[in-house]
Tab-separated table of C-alpha atoms (C1' of nucleotides) in Angstrom:
chain	number	residue	atom	x	y	z
A	1	MET	CA	0.000	0.000	0.000
A	2	VAL	CA	1.533	3.222	-1.189
A	3	SER	CA	0.271	6.526	0.135
A	4	ASN	CA	-1.880	8.617	-2.132
A	5	ALA	CA	-1.084	11.911	-0.463
A	6	PRO	CA	0.911	14.413	-2.490
A	7	GLU	CA	4.481	15.050	-1.395
A	8	PRO	CA	4.430	17.693	1.292
A	9	ASN	CA	6.215	20.899	0.427
A	10	PRO	CA	9.205	21.714	2.596
A	11	VAL	CA	8.214	24.140	5.303
A	12	PRO	CA	10.719	26.706	6.511
A	13	GLU	CA	10.983	27.597	10.161
A	14	ILE	CA	7.968	29.706	10.974
A	15	PRO	CA	8.941	32.815	12.906
A	16	GLU	CA	7.438	34.009	16.173
A	17	GLU	CA	5.837	36.914	14.388
A	18	ILE	CA	4.743	37.595	10.823
A	19	ALA	CA	3.516	40.946	9.564
A	20	GLY	CA	2.910	42.123	13.107
A	21	LEU	CA	0.926	39.012	14.031
A	22	ARG	CA	2.191	36.974	16.946
A	23	MET	CA	2.482	33.440	15.665
A	24	THR	CA	1.108	31.285	18.416
A	25	ARG	CA	1.445	27.528	18.311
A	26	GLN	CA	-1.989	27.185	16.730
A	27	ARG	CA	-1.343	29.841	14.090
A	28	GLN	CA	1.991	28.296	13.254
A	29	GLU	CA	0.481	24.866	12.755
A	30	ILE	CA	-2.329	26.197	10.618
A	31	TYR	CA	0.033	28.222	8.498
A	32	ARG	CA	2.314	25.192	8.187
A	33	ILE	CA	-0.606	23.061	7.011
A	34	LEU	CA	-1.397	25.547	4.266
A	35	ILE	CA	2.197	25.710	3.069
A	36	GLU	CA	2.869	21.989	3.321
A	37	GLN	CA	0.029	20.991	1.043
A	38	ARG	CA	-1.211	23.753	-1.180
A	39	ASN	CA	-4.503	22.248	-2.165
A	40	HIS	CA	-6.795	25.053	-1.013
A	41	PRO	CA	-8.366	23.318	1.984
A	42	THR	CA	-11.546	24.436	3.696
A	43	ALA	CA	-11.547	25.439	7.363
A	44	ASN	CA	-12.856	22.016	8.241
A	45	GLU	CA	-10.132	20.265	6.266
A	46	VAL	CA	-7.539	22.396	8.024
A	47	PHE	CA	-9.180	21.461	11.318
A	48	MET	CA	-8.912	17.747	10.613
A	49	ARG	CA	-5.271	18.030	9.667
A	50	ALA	CA	-4.486	20.262	12.630
A	51	LYS	CA	-5.761	17.668	15.078
A	52	ASP	CA	-2.777	15.441	14.278
A	53	ARG	CA	-0.461	17.836	16.023
A	54	LEU	CA	-2.860	19.750	18.268
A	55	PRO	CA	-5.422	17.220	19.472
A	56	ASN	CA	-7.277	19.779	21.582
A	57	ILE	CA	-7.690	22.420	18.923
A	58	SER	CA	-11.246	23.521	18.205
A	59	LEU	CA	-12.858	24.421	14.929
A	60	ALA	CA	-13.517	27.906	16.296
A	61	THR	CA	-9.792	28.346	16.817
A	62	VAL	CA	-9.132	27.248	13.278
A	63	TYR	CA	-11.562	29.891	12.058
A	64	ASN	CA	-9.993	32.474	14.378
A	65	CYS	CA	-6.484	31.676	13.229
A	66	LEU	CA	-7.387	31.647	9.547
A	67	GLU	CA	-9.131	34.982	9.989
A	68	ALA	CA	-6.100	36.461	11.759
A	69	LEU	CA	-3.784	35.220	9.012
A	70	VAL	CA	-6.081	36.653	6.341
A	71	GLN	CA	-6.412	39.995	8.138
A	72	HIS	CA	-2.642	40.330	8.299
A	73	GLY	CA	-2.199	39.512	4.645
A	74	ILE	CA	-0.353	36.260	5.358
A	75	ILE	CA	-2.776	34.037	3.477
A	76	ARG	CA	-5.725	34.592	1.171
A	77	GLN	CA	-9.300	33.495	1.546
A	78	VAL	CA	-10.775	32.095	-1.640
A	79	ASN	CA	-14.477	31.814	-2.264
A	80	PHE	CA	-16.208	29.919	-4.992
A	81	GLU	CA	-19.952	30.052	-5.523
A	82	ARG	CA	-21.044	30.002	-1.888
A	83	GLU	CA	-19.109	26.858	-1.152
A	84	SER	CA	-17.037	26.814	2.012
A	85	SER	CA	-14.197	29.292	1.981
A	86	ARG	CA	-10.805	27.894	1.090
A	87	TYR	CA	-7.417	29.185	2.088
A	88	CYS	CA	-4.319	29.781	0.029
A	89	PRO	CA	-0.796	30.852	1.033
A	90	ASN	CA	0.010	32.072	-2.498
A	91	LEU	CA	0.064	35.836	-2.147
A	92	HIS	CA	0.947	37.054	-5.595
A	93	GLU	CA	-1.927	38.195	-7.812
A	94	HIS	CA	-3.471	35.114	-9.337
A	95	GLY	CA	-6.786	33.498	-10.109
A	96	HIS	CA	-8.269	30.069	-9.548
A	97	PHE	CA	-9.406	27.492	-12.050
A	98	HIS	CA	-11.850	24.932	-10.668
A	99	ASP	CA	-11.825	21.700	-12.575
A	100	ALA	CA	-15.442	20.618	-12.394
A	101	ALA	CA	-14.526	16.990	-13.068
A	102	THR	CA	-12.031	16.510	-10.253
A	103	GLY	CA	-12.829	19.371	-7.915
A	104	ILE	CA	-9.165	20.334	-7.999
A	105	ILE	CA	-8.371	24.029	-7.848
A	106	HIS	CA	-5.423	25.241	-9.894
A	107	ASP	CA	-3.704	28.554	-9.389
A	108	VAL	CA	-3.725	30.639	-12.572
A	109	ASP	CA	-1.195	33.401	-13.173
A	110	PHE	CA	-1.413	36.383	-15.425
A	111	LYS	CA	0.737	36.365	-18.496
A	112	PRO	CA	3.895	38.353	-17.876
A	113	GLY	CA	3.510	42.105	-17.859
A	114	ILE	CA	-0.254	42.073	-17.682
A	115	SER	CA	-2.314	43.407	-14.824
A	116	LEU	CA	-6.045	43.069	-14.544
A	117	ALA	CA	-6.593	46.806	-14.350
A	118	ASP	CA	-5.070	47.109	-17.843
A	119	VAL	CA	-7.811	45.107	-19.478
A	120	LEU	CA	-10.901	46.328	-17.646
A	121	ASN	CA	-12.954	49.464	-18.068
A	122	LEU	CA	-13.046	50.434	-14.420
A	123	PRO	CA	-15.336	53.174	-13.173
A	124	PRO	CA	-13.501	56.521	-13.037
A	125	GLY	CA	-11.609	56.976	-9.781
A	126	ALA	CA	-11.728	53.305	-8.839
A	127	VAL	CA	-8.934	52.224	-6.520
A	128	ILE	CA	-8.645	48.454	-6.367
A	129	GLN	CA	-7.952	46.893	-2.994
A	130	ASP	CA	-8.562	43.282	-3.849
A	131	VAL	CA	-9.217	41.147	-6.894
A	132	GLU	CA	-10.750	37.738	-7.189
A	133	ILE	CA	-10.769	35.821	-10.446
A	134	THR	CA	-12.485	32.496	-10.554
A	135	LEU	CA	-12.836	30.213	-13.527
A	136	ARG	CA	-14.888	27.050	-13.696
A	137	GLY	CA	-14.372	24.500	-16.403
A	138	LYS	CA	-12.752	21.245	-17.263
A	139	LEU	CA	-9.434	19.950	-18.502
A	140	VAL	CA	-9.543	18.101	-21.800
A	141	SER	CA	-6.681	15.989	-23.111
A	142	GLN	CA	-5.133	17.527	-26.201
B	1	MET	CA	-40.862	64.573	-0.446
B	2	VAL	CA	-39.289	63.297	-3.612
B	3	SER	CA	-38.644	59.618	-4.104
B	4	ASN	CA	-35.112	58.399	-3.758
B	5	ALA	CA	-35.546	55.309	-5.880
B	6	PRO	CA	-33.660	55.191	-9.175
B	7	GLU	CA	-35.699	55.485	-12.341
B	8	PRO	CA	-36.938	52.028	-13.269
B	9	ASN	CA	-35.675	50.714	-16.548
B	10	PRO	CA	-38.339	50.075	-19.184
B	11	VAL	CA	-39.287	46.425	-19.191
B	12	PRO	CA	-40.281	44.766	-22.441
B	13	GLU	CA	-43.105	42.277	-22.588
B	14	ILE	CA	-41.832	39.094	-20.969
B	15	PRO	CA	-42.663	36.071	-23.101
B	16	GLU	CA	-44.374	32.881	-21.967
B	17	GLU	CA	-41.148	30.982	-22.370
B	18	ILE	CA	-37.463	31.926	-22.358
B	19	ALA	CA	-34.648	29.549	-23.241
B	20	GLY	CA	-36.942	26.573	-22.785
B	21	LEU	CA	-38.153	27.714	-19.368
B	22	ARG	CA	-41.842	28.219	-18.937
B	23	MET	CA	-42.250	31.719	-17.550
B	24	THR	CA	-44.853	31.426	-14.874
B	25	ARG	CA	-46.333	34.507	-13.243
B	26	GLN	CA	-43.792	34.298	-10.404
B	27	ARG	CA	-40.818	33.880	-12.716
B	28	GLN	CA	-41.987	36.769	-14.866
B	29	GLU	CA	-42.282	39.083	-11.884
B	30	ILE	CA	-38.893	38.124	-10.540
B	31	TYR	CA	-37.263	38.571	-13.888
B	32	ARG	CA	-39.028	41.905	-14.301
B	33	ILE	CA	-37.712	43.055	-10.918
B	34	LEU	CA	-34.155	42.281	-11.970
B	35	ILE	CA	-34.491	44.137	-15.268
B	36	GLU	CA	-36.368	47.101	-13.876
B	37	GLN	CA	-33.749	47.997	-11.312
B	38	ARG	CA	-30.340	46.575	-12.048
B	39	ASN	CA	-28.801	47.008	-8.646
B	40	HIS	CA	-27.809	43.390	-7.988
B	41	PRO	CA	-30.393	42.593	-5.326
B	42	THR	CA	-30.169	39.639	-2.951
B	43	ALA	CA	-32.866	36.956	-2.900
B	44	ASN	CA	-34.381	38.628	0.116
B	45	GLU	CA	-34.462	42.031	-1.580
B	46	VAL	CA	-36.137	40.444	-4.581
B	47	PHE	CA	-38.605	38.814	-2.209
B	48	MET	CA	-39.531	42.148	-0.621
B	49	ARG	CA	-40.048	43.769	-3.987
B	50	ALA	CA	-41.985	40.818	-5.336
B	51	LYS	CA	-44.550	41.058	-2.553
B	52	ASP	CA	-45.872	44.311	-4.043
B	53	ARG	CA	-47.316	42.415	-6.965
B	54	LEU	CA	-47.549	38.901	-5.595
B	55	PRO	CA	-48.545	39.235	-1.939
B	56	ASN	CA	-48.632	35.486	-1.390
B	57	ILE	CA	-45.223	34.678	-2.801
B	58	SER	CA	-42.818	32.932	-0.460
B	59	LEU	CA	-39.085	33.333	-0.086
B	60	ALA	CA	-38.670	29.692	-1.102
B	61	THR	CA	-40.407	30.456	-4.367
B	62	VAL	CA	-38.123	33.400	-4.950
B	63	TYR	CA	-35.148	31.088	-4.478
B	64	ASN	CA	-36.738	28.479	-6.748
B	65	CYS	CA	-37.413	31.018	-9.465
B	66	LEU	CA	-33.977	32.608	-9.271
B	67	GLU	CA	-32.408	29.162	-9.462
B	68	ALA	CA	-34.503	28.237	-12.485
B	69	LEU	CA	-33.556	31.488	-14.229
B	70	VAL	CA	-29.882	30.924	-13.445
B	71	GLN	CA	-29.993	27.303	-14.617
B	72	HIS	CA	-31.447	28.370	-17.931
B	73	GLY	CA	-28.876	31.086	-18.447
B	74	ILE	CA	-31.421	33.890	-18.228
B	75	ILE	CA	-29.761	35.671	-15.326
B	76	ARG	CA	-26.455	35.346	-13.504
B	77	GLN	CA	-25.816	34.636	-9.849
B	78	VAL	CA	-23.099	36.816	-8.393
B	79	ASN	CA	-21.231	35.958	-5.239
B	80	PHE	CA	-18.956	38.162	-3.212
B	81	GLU	CA	-17.016	36.893	-0.223
B	82	ARG	CA	-19.693	34.621	1.231
B	83	GLU	CA	-22.224	37.395	1.403
B	84	SER	CA	-25.714	36.628	0.159
B	85	SER	CA	-25.851	35.803	-3.513
B	86	ARG	CA	-26.948	38.612	-5.767
B	87	TYR	CA	-28.636	38.374	-9.130
B	88	CYS	CA	-27.879	40.153	-12.353
B	89	PRO	CA	-29.673	40.142	-15.723
B	90	ASN	CA	-26.557	41.353	-17.576
B	91	LEU	CA	-25.426	38.300	-19.513
B	92	HIS	CA	-22.407	39.499	-21.415
B	93	GLU	CA	-18.989	38.743	-19.941
B	94	HIS	CA	-18.281	41.303	-17.273
B	95	GLY	CA	-16.960	41.687	-13.767
B	96	HIS	CA	-18.156	43.447	-10.646
B	97	PHE	CA	-16.591	46.273	-8.722
B	98	HIS	CA	-17.765	46.558	-5.124
B	99	ASP	CA	-17.405	50.035	-3.739
B	100	ALA	CA	-16.542	49.403	-0.102
B	101	ALA	CA	-17.719	52.870	0.926
B	102	THR	CA	-21.237	52.714	-0.492
B	103	GLY	CA	-21.806	49.011	-0.976
B	104	ILE	CA	-22.801	49.722	-4.554
B	105	ILE	CA	-21.838	47.124	-7.139
B	106	HIS	CA	-20.806	48.389	-10.561
B	107	ASP	CA	-20.635	46.247	-13.658
B	108	VAL	CA	-17.179	46.316	-15.213
B	109	ASP	CA	-16.590	45.483	-18.859
B	110	PHE	CA	-13.464	44.346	-20.588
B	111	LYS	CA	-11.766	46.833	-22.821
B	112	PRO	CA	-12.774	46.222	-26.443
B	113	GLY	CA	-11.178	43.228	-28.081
B	114	ILE	CA	-9.862	41.697	-24.883
B	115	SER	CA	-10.930	38.374	-23.477
B	116	LEU	CA	-9.859	36.982	-20.155
B	117	ALA	CA	-8.282	33.895	-21.690
B	118	ASP	CA	-5.860	36.212	-23.533
B	119	VAL	CA	-4.279	37.471	-20.352
B	120	LEU	CA	-4.142	34.352	-18.172
B	121	ASN	CA	-1.788	31.388	-18.209
B	122	LEU	CA	-4.448	28.719	-18.088
B	123	PRO	CA	-3.548	25.085	-17.415
B	124	PRO	CA	-3.107	23.176	-20.697
B	125	GLY	CA	-6.405	21.847	-22.021
B	126	ALA	CA	-8.518	24.093	-19.836
B	127	VAL	CA	-11.989	24.749	-21.224
B	128	ILE	CA	-13.678	27.630	-19.449
B	129	GLN	CA	-17.363	27.297	-18.692
B	130	ASP	CA	-17.796	30.248	-16.420
B	131	VAL	CA	-15.805	33.241	-15.226
B	132	GLU	CA	-16.246	35.403	-12.191
B	133	ILE	CA	-14.243	38.580	-11.707
B	134	THR	CA	-14.723	40.511	-8.518
B	135	LEU	CA	-12.963	43.689	-7.500
B	136	ARG	CA	-13.217	45.383	-4.163
B	137	GLY	CA	-12.113	48.958	-3.656
B	138	LYS	CA	-13.306	52.491	-3.426
B	139	LEU	CA	-14.060	55.402	-5.702
B	140	VAL	CA	-11.970	58.496	-5.123
B	141	SER	CA	-12.787	61.892	-6.599
B	142	GLN	CA	-10.208	62.925	-9.157
C	1	DA	C1'	8.885	33.205	40.556
C	2	DA	C1'	4.399	35.716	41.469
C	3	DC	C1'	1.377	39.471	39.579
C	4	DT	C1'	-1.187	41.908	36.172
C	5	DG	C1'	-3.189	43.041	31.987
C	6	DT	C1'	-4.000	41.524	27.434
C	7	DA	C1'	-4.597	38.311	23.883
C	8	DA	C1'	-5.736	33.703	22.460
C	9	DT	C1'	-8.187	29.483	22.852
C	10	DT	C1'	-12.062	26.479	23.680
C	11	DA	C1'	-16.798	24.533	23.719
C	12	DG	C1'	-21.044	25.152	22.726
C	13	DA	C1'	-24.911	28.128	21.477
C	14	DA	C1'	-26.599	31.200	18.026
C	15	DT	C1'	-27.117	33.025	13.397
C	16	DA	C1'	-28.168	33.458	8.600
C	17	DA	C1'	-28.481	31.997	3.987
C	18	DT	C1'	-29.996	28.434	1.584
C	19	DT	C1'	-32.009	23.903	0.646
C	20	DC	C1'	-35.181	20.290	1.511
C	21	DT	C1'	-39.705	18.118	2.350
C	22	DT	C1'	-44.310	17.704	1.878
C	23	DG	C1'	-48.618	18.849	0.481
C	24	DA	C1'	-51.382	21.980	-2.275
C	25	DT	C1'	-52.113	24.340	-6.905
C	26	DA	C1'	-51.708	25.267	-11.402
C	27	DT	C1'	-50.997	23.981	-16.126
C	28	DC	C1'	-50.701	21.084	-20.319
C	29	DG	C1'	-51.886	17.536	-23.571
C	30	DG	C1'	-55.329	14.500	-24.817
D	1	DC	C1'	-62.929	17.375	-18.110
D	2	DC	C1'	-58.896	14.087	-16.550
D	3	DG	C1'	-54.690	12.533	-15.410
D	4	DA	C1'	-49.757	13.616	-15.522
D	5	DT	C1'	-46.412	16.795	-14.587
D	6	DA	C1'	-44.551	21.022	-13.096
D	7	DT	C1'	-44.661	24.654	-9.923
D	8	DC	C1'	-45.507	26.828	-5.650
D	9	DA	C1'	-45.871	27.606	-0.556
D	10	DA	C1'	-44.815	26.957	4.342
D	11	DG	C1'	-42.044	25.573	7.485
D	12	DA	C1'	-38.384	22.402	8.988
D	13	DA	C1'	-33.656	21.203	8.284
D	14	DT	C1'	-28.964	21.972	7.000
D	15	DT	C1'	-24.489	23.998	6.972
D	16	DA	C1'	-20.882	27.246	7.248
D	17	DT	C1'	-19.687	30.603	10.095
D	18	DT	C1'	-19.819	33.780	14.044
D	19	DC	C1'	-20.692	34.851	18.736
D	20	DT	C1'	-20.488	34.307	23.842
D	21	DA	C1'	-18.563	33.335	27.969
D	22	DA	C1'	-15.251	31.080	30.476
D	23	DT	C1'	-10.617	29.414	30.686
D	24	DT	C1'	-5.798	29.498	29.540
D	25	DA	C1'	-1.423	31.315	27.839
D	26	DC	C1'	1.715	34.888	27.392
D	27	DA	C1'	4.651	39.266	27.961
D	28	DG	C1'	6.282	42.574	30.799
D	29	DT	C1'	7.129	44.022	35.496
D	30	DT	C1'	8.350	43.539	40.124
DNA sequence: AACTGTAATTAGAATAATTCTTGATATCGG
DNA sequence: CCGATATCAAGAATTATTCTAATTACAGTT
């Protein structure tokens, strides 16, 4: 029996503080989980994985920690059609492609040199604070 | 006292059937509400407006009708950060700019000749079925 | 090390949007 | 008109998330 789980990404030492946020044990573990396996887990999936190392952690704490990490710009919250929120440690501007067949979410980058504001007719005076690009579709063999 | 409500858009006769969907009285009214005032209402806001003409309508029916209209491609469901879904009769490819100060949602078009697939590095073989572009920010006077 | 104030965590209750269930109504084709 | 099917209505149920209140951990100070 060979494990099905994807290879975990190497996780660097997580500092005591990131972006002004004190990294408690719980926040460290949750951040580690997101870096180790970048498959856009839901809060509940993070919770289940966190219990391996923090058996007493509660789902409320997972929500609190994810919220704190999002508020401090350490991770991003990704929403897709009213499904549960998912969380993503990839901070550079990118979108998400949801493969309807597998449920897998792929990060999608802009082509080099292109920014979203360049291609949209924004209302005059619009200052963008946050962008979310979501694509739904399927992957066909070619 | 002068009314604050925006001028309603003229609504054409709504046919008995659109895109293979039988347009019952309730579906017609709900569709009319979305066309008349294109301010991206929630299901509950549609419900409140629908009661003017259909006093017995239920919120469940509003949800049923909106779902039927969405499924048949007659309107679009718009989601923003796990807030209530909003509904939009504008079918051509466009995004939404949420003004954080006012809560108003503005439709945002692509600049002429540009399509989203042109600017993204999609995974090989990706076939896009649906796109959602959401911007959050504010409008500054210039 | 004990003390104090603040922040974080926990468990469970509460909330809110949406969906589901069931029975009643309406509509369509014959 | 009659039966089949689709739609609607009311309220219960579901689910993700947030809130509340009590406990615990931590940092800085004595």
